[in-house]
Coordinates of C-alpha atoms and ligand atoms in Angstrom, one line a residue:
M1 CA 52.7 -5.3 24.9
R2 CA 53.0 -2.4 27.0
L3 CA 52.6 1.3 26.9
D4 CA 54.7 3.7 29.2
A5 CA 54.4 7.5 29.2
F6 CA 56.9 9.4 31.1
S7 CA 56.2 12.9 32.3
I8 CA 54.1 13.9 29.5
C9 CA 53.4 17.6 29.1
H10 CA 51.2 19.0 26.3
R11 CA 50.2 22.6 25.5
Y12 CA 48.2 24.5 23.3
D13 CA 49.6 27.9 23.0
I14 CA 49.2 29.3 26.5
I15 CA 47.0 26.3 27.8
T16 CA 48.9 23.5 29.5
A17 CA 46.4 20.6 28.8
V18 CA 48.6 17.8 30.5
D19 CA 51.2 18.6 32.8
S20 CA 53.8 16.1 34.0
V21 CA 51.6 13.0 33.6
S22 CA 53.1 9.2 33.7
V23 CA 51.1 6.4 33.0
S24 CA 51.6 2.8 32.1
L25 CA 49.2 0.2 30.5
E26 CA 50.1 -3.7 30.1
S27 CA 48.4 -6.5 28.0
G28 CA 45.1 -7.6 29.6
E29 CA 44.8 -4.7 31.9
F30 CA 41.7 -2.3 32.0
I31 CA 42.4 1.5 33.0
G32 CA 39.8 4.1 33.3
I33 CA 40.8 7.6 33.0
L34 CA 38.4 10.2 35.1
G35 CA 38.4 13.7 35.5
P36 CA 36.2 16.8 35.1
N37 CA 35.7 18.5 31.6
G38 CA 38.9 20.2 30.5
S39 CA 41.1 18.2 32.8
G40 CA 43.1 16.8 29.8
K41 CA 41.7 13.4 29.5
T42 CA 41.5 13.6 25.5
T43 CA 44.5 15.2 25.2
L44 CA 46.4 12.7 27.1
L45 CA 44.9 10.0 25.0
R46 CA 45.9 11.5 21.9
V47 CA 49.4 11.9 23.2
L48 CA 49.3 8.2 24.1
A49 CA 48.2 7.1 20.7
G50 CA 51.0 9.0 18.9
V51 CA 48.6 11.6 17.3
L52 CA 49.8 14.6 19.5
K53 CA 53.4 15.3 20.1
P54 CA 54.2 16.1 23.8
C55 CA 56.1 19.3 24.5
A56 CA 58.1 17.1 27.3
G57 CA 58.3 13.4 28.2
A58 CA 58.2 10.4 26.0
V59 CA 55.6 7.6 25.1
L60 CA 57.2 4.2 24.8
L61 CA 55.6 1.3 23.1
D62 CA 57.4 -1.8 24.0
G63 CA 60.3 0.4 24.6
E64 CA 60.3 2.1 21.3
D65 CA 59.6 5.9 21.3
I66 CA 56.0 6.0 19.7
H67 CA 56.4 9.4 18.1
K68 CA 59.4 8.2 16.1
M69 CA 57.7 4.9 14.9
P70 CA 55.9 4.9 11.5
P71 CA 52.0 5.4 11.9
K72 CA 51.3 2.6 10.1
L73 CA 53.3 0.4 12.5
V74 CA 51.7 2.1 15.5
A75 CA 48.3 1.4 13.8
R76 CA 49.1 -2.4 13.9
K77 CA 49.6 -2.2 17.6
I78 CA 47.2 0.5 18.9
A79 CA 43.7 1.2 17.8
V80 CA 41.9 4.3 18.8
V81 CA 38.0 4.9 19.2
A82 CA 37.7 8.6 19.3
Q83 CA 34.8 10.8 20.4
N84 CA 32.1 11.3 17.9
G85 CA 33.9 9.4 14.9
Y86 CA 32.8 11.3 11.8
I87 CA 31.8 9.1 8.9
P88 CA 31.5 11.2 5.6
F89 CA 30.5 8.6 3.1
P90 CA 28.1 6.0 2.8
F91 CA 30.2 2.8 3.2
S92 CA 28.6 -0.4 4.0
V93 CA 29.3 -1.6 7.3
R94 CA 31.5 -4.5 6.2
D95 CA 33.8 -2.3 4.2
M96 CA 33.9 0.2 7.2
V97 CA 35.1 -2.7 9.3
M98 CA 37.4 -3.7 6.4
M99 CA 39.2 -0.4 6.6
G100 CA 40.5 -1.6 10.2
R101 CA 42.7 -4.0 8.1
E102 CA 44.6 -1.2 6.3
P103 CA 47.5 -1.3 8.5
H104 CA 48.2 -4.8 7.7
L105 CA 47.6 -4.6 4.1
G106 CA 50.6 -4.0 1.4
R107 CA 50.8 -1.2 -0.7
F108 CA 48.7 -3.0 -3.6
S109 CA 47.6 -6.2 -1.9
R110 CA 44.0 -7.3 -1.8
E111 CA 42.5 -8.7 1.1
S112 CA 43.3 -12.0 1.9
R113 CA 40.9 -14.8 3.6
R114 CA 42.7 -13.9 7.0
D115 CA 41.3 -10.5 6.6
T116 CA 38.0 -11.7 5.8
D117 CA 37.9 -13.9 8.6
V118 CA 39.2 -11.2 11.3
V119 CA 36.6 -8.8 10.0
S120 CA 34.0 -11.4 10.3
Q121 CA 35.0 -12.1 14.1
A122 CA 35.1 -8.3 14.8
M123 CA 31.6 -8.1 13.6
T124 CA 30.3 -11.2 15.5
A125 CA 31.9 -9.8 18.7
T126 CA 30.3 -6.4 18.4
G127 CA 26.8 -8.1 17.2
I128 CA 26.5 -6.5 13.8
T129 CA 26.8 -9.3 11.5
H130 CA 23.1 -8.6 10.3
L131 CA 24.1 -5.0 9.3
A132 CA 26.9 -6.0 7.1
K133 CA 25.3 -4.6 3.7
R134 CA 23.7 -1.5 5.2
S135 CA 25.0 1.8 4.8
V136 CA 26.8 3.3 7.9
L137 CA 25.1 6.6 7.6
D138 CA 21.5 4.9 7.9
L139 CA 22.4 3.3 11.2
S140 CA 21.4 4.4 14.8
Y141 CA 24.1 6.1 17.0
G142 CA 24.4 2.9 19.2
E143 CA 24.7 0.7 16.0
R144 CA 27.2 3.3 14.3
Q145 CA 29.3 3.1 17.4
R146 CA 29.3 -0.8 17.4
V147 CA 30.8 -0.4 13.5
I148 CA 33.7 2.0 14.9
I149 CA 34.6 -0.3 17.7
A150 CA 34.5 -3.4 15.2
R151 CA 36.7 -1.5 12.8
A152 CA 39.2 -1.0 15.8
L153 CA 39.0 -4.6 16.6
A154 CA 39.8 -5.6 13.0
Q155 CA 43.2 -3.8 13.6
E156 CA 43.9 -6.7 16.0
P157 CA 45.4 -4.1 18.3
G158 CA 47.5 -5.1 21.3
I159 CA 46.3 -1.9 22.9
L160 CA 42.8 0.0 22.5
L161 CA 42.5 3.4 23.6
L162 CA 39.0 4.8 24.0
D163 CA 37.6 8.2 24.2
E164 CA 34.2 8.2 26.0
P165 CA 33.3 5.0 24.0
T166 CA 29.7 4.8 25.4
S167 CA 28.5 8.3 25.9
H168 CA 25.2 8.9 24.2
L169 CA 24.3 5.1 24.6
D170 CA 21.4 3.8 26.4
P171 CA 22.1 1.7 29.8
G172 CA 21.8 -1.3 27.9
Y173 CA 24.1 -0.6 25.0
R174 CA 26.5 0.9 27.4
M175 CA 26.8 -2.0 29.7
E176 CA 27.0 -4.5 26.3
I177 CA 29.9 -2.4 25.0
M178 CA 31.6 -2.2 28.3
D179 CA 31.2 -6.0 28.6
I180 CA 32.8 -6.4 25.0
F181 CA 35.7 -4.5 26.0
K182 CA 36.3 -6.1 29.2
S183 CA 36.0 -9.6 27.7
L184 CA 38.5 -8.6 24.9
S185 CA 41.0 -7.6 27.5
R186 CA 40.7 -10.7 29.4
R187 CA 40.1 -13.3 26.5
K188 CA 42.5 -11.6 23.8
N189 CA 44.9 -10.1 26.4
I190 CA 44.4 -6.6 25.1
G191 CA 45.5 -3.6 27.2
V192 CA 42.5 -1.2 27.3
M193 CA 42.7 2.4 28.2
A194 CA 39.4 4.2 28.4
V195 CA 38.4 8.0 29.2
L196 CA 35.0 7.6 30.8
H197 CA 32.7 10.3 32.2
D198 CA 30.5 8.0 34.3
V199 CA 32.5 7.4 37.5
N200 CA 30.5 4.5 38.4
L201 CA 30.9 2.6 35.2
A202 CA 34.3 3.3 35.4
S203 CA 34.7 2.0 38.9
Q204 CA 32.8 -1.0 37.7
Y205 CA 34.9 -2.2 34.9
S206 CA 38.3 -0.9 35.4
D207 CA 41.3 -2.7 37.0
R208 CA 43.0 0.7 37.7
L209 CA 41.7 4.3 37.6
I210 CA 43.6 7.4 37.0
L211 CA 42.0 10.6 38.0
L212 CA 43.1 13.9 36.2
N213 CA 42.6 17.6 37.5
H214 CA 43.8 20.5 35.6
G215 CA 45.9 18.5 33.4
R216 CA 47.7 16.7 36.4
K217 CA 47.4 13.0 37.8
V218 CA 45.9 13.5 41.3
A219 CA 45.3 9.7 41.9
D220 CA 46.2 6.4 40.4
G221 CA 45.2 3.1 41.9
L222 CA 42.5 0.4 42.5
P223 CA 38.9 1.8 42.3
E224 CA 38.7 1.8 45.9
E225 CA 41.6 3.9 46.3
V226 CA 40.7 6.5 43.6
V227 CA 36.9 6.8 43.9
T228 CA 36.8 8.4 47.5
K229 CA 34.5 10.9 49.1
E230 CA 37.6 13.2 49.4
N231 CA 38.6 12.6 45.9
M232 CA 35.2 13.3 44.6
E233 CA 35.0 16.5 46.5
S234 CA 38.4 17.9 45.7
V235 CA 38.0 17.1 42.0
Y236 CA 34.4 17.5 41.0
G237 CA 33.4 19.7 43.7
V238 CA 30.6 17.6 44.9
D239 CA 29.5 15.7 48.1
T240 CA 29.0 12.2 47.6
V241 CA 28.1 9.0 49.6
I242 CA 30.0 6.2 48.4
Q243 CA 28.8 2.5 49.0
T244 CA 30.0 -0.7 47.8
H245 CA 28.2 -2.0 44.8
P246 CA 26.1 -5.1 46.2
V247 CA 27.0 -7.4 43.1
V248 CA 30.5 -6.3 41.9
G249 CA 31.9 -4.9 45.0
C250 CA 33.4 -1.9 43.7
P251 CA 32.5 1.8 45.1
H252 CA 29.7 3.3 43.9
V253 CA 29.1 6.9 44.0
M254 CA 25.7 8.6 45.1
L255 CA 25.6 12.4 44.6
V256 CA 24.3 14.4 47.4
P257 CA 21.9 17.1 45.7
G258 CA 22.6 20.9 45.8
S259 CA 26.2 20.0 47.3
R260 CA 28.0 21.9 44.4
A261 CA 28.7 25.5 44.8
S262 CA 28.0 27.3 41.4
G263 CA 30.9 28.8 39.4
Q264 CA 32.9 25.4 39.9
V265 CA 32.1 24.2 36.5
E266 CA 34.9 24.1 34.0
G267 CA 35.6 23.3 30.5
Ligands
ADP1 P1 38.9 16.6 28.4 O1 39.1 15.5 27.7 O2 39.3 16.3 29.9 O3 37.7 17.5 28.6 P2 41.0 18.0 26.9 O4 42.0 17.2 26.7 O5 39.7 18.2 25.7 O6 40.1 17.7 28.4 O7 41.3 19.7 27.0 C1 42.1 20.0 28.2 C2 42.4 21.6 27.7 O8 42.9 21.7 26.7 C3 41.3 22.5 27.9 O9 41.3 23.7 28.7 C4 40.8 22.5 26.6 O10 40.1 23.8 26.4 C5 42.2 22.8 25.9 N1 42.3 22.4 24.4 C6 41.8 21.0 24.2 N2 42.0 21.1 22.8 C7 42.5 22.2 22.4 C8 42.7 22.7 21.1 N3 42.6 21.9 19.9 N4 43.3 23.9 20.9 C9 43.2 24.8 22.2 N5 42.8 24.3 23.4 C10 42.5 23.1 23.5

């Protein structure tokens, strides 16, 4: 499966949030999207998911225009984990994960043995089997985040689009969840594209990084090509020392305190 976006633009009234961005994602690939607040990351992800229509350009899912496909068909291929997924009702964890099967069910069909198996596997992969009967409203933020991820896995997507999937999680949970995504991309050949705030986390887990600034793509390449002192300075306005991670071998950024002039904060 592959997702190709060509020269995407998206505007909110007078604000151009995404400006001529082209990206592609293949099965088994893990791409991190980086950029300061307000640089267009969430908007780009929503356009790629088919949720927002671009004002120019096109998104092709295996060669087919995603914005012309029925949403249910898109949902069989792409799962999205949005930021701060709001859960309004006290569903049980298992029922919530079963909702991920919805795109695969017929109009009046009941869940099959296969649906039950897929849901169990998704719960095992995210370590929430013991929570199956609990109400989602009574869970901690980290547990709830895993339920939302399990629901996305139950969709059996070929492509996973993630918007800040680990924000507000402690370092242990954060690493565990990133490890789950990485292993899914490898073992199940899922293409993963994740908006990440943490440059070091993105550098550590991504095969390729895309850096946005003011809605434009300013870098696209291997972590060592994107996480450079020059890019950190021009995009985030900070002075950095960049070293090689002693275990993983990817670039690791250290901020030089006091190096950012005030007034550069956006969004
Ligand atoms: P990021 O995810 O990088 O923080 P966003 O895609 O959320 O960036 O936002 C990009 C720009 O679009 C920002 O200037 C933001 O204020 C604007 N924007 C985002 N969503 C909306 C909206 N619903 N209505 C108007 N402007 C928006």
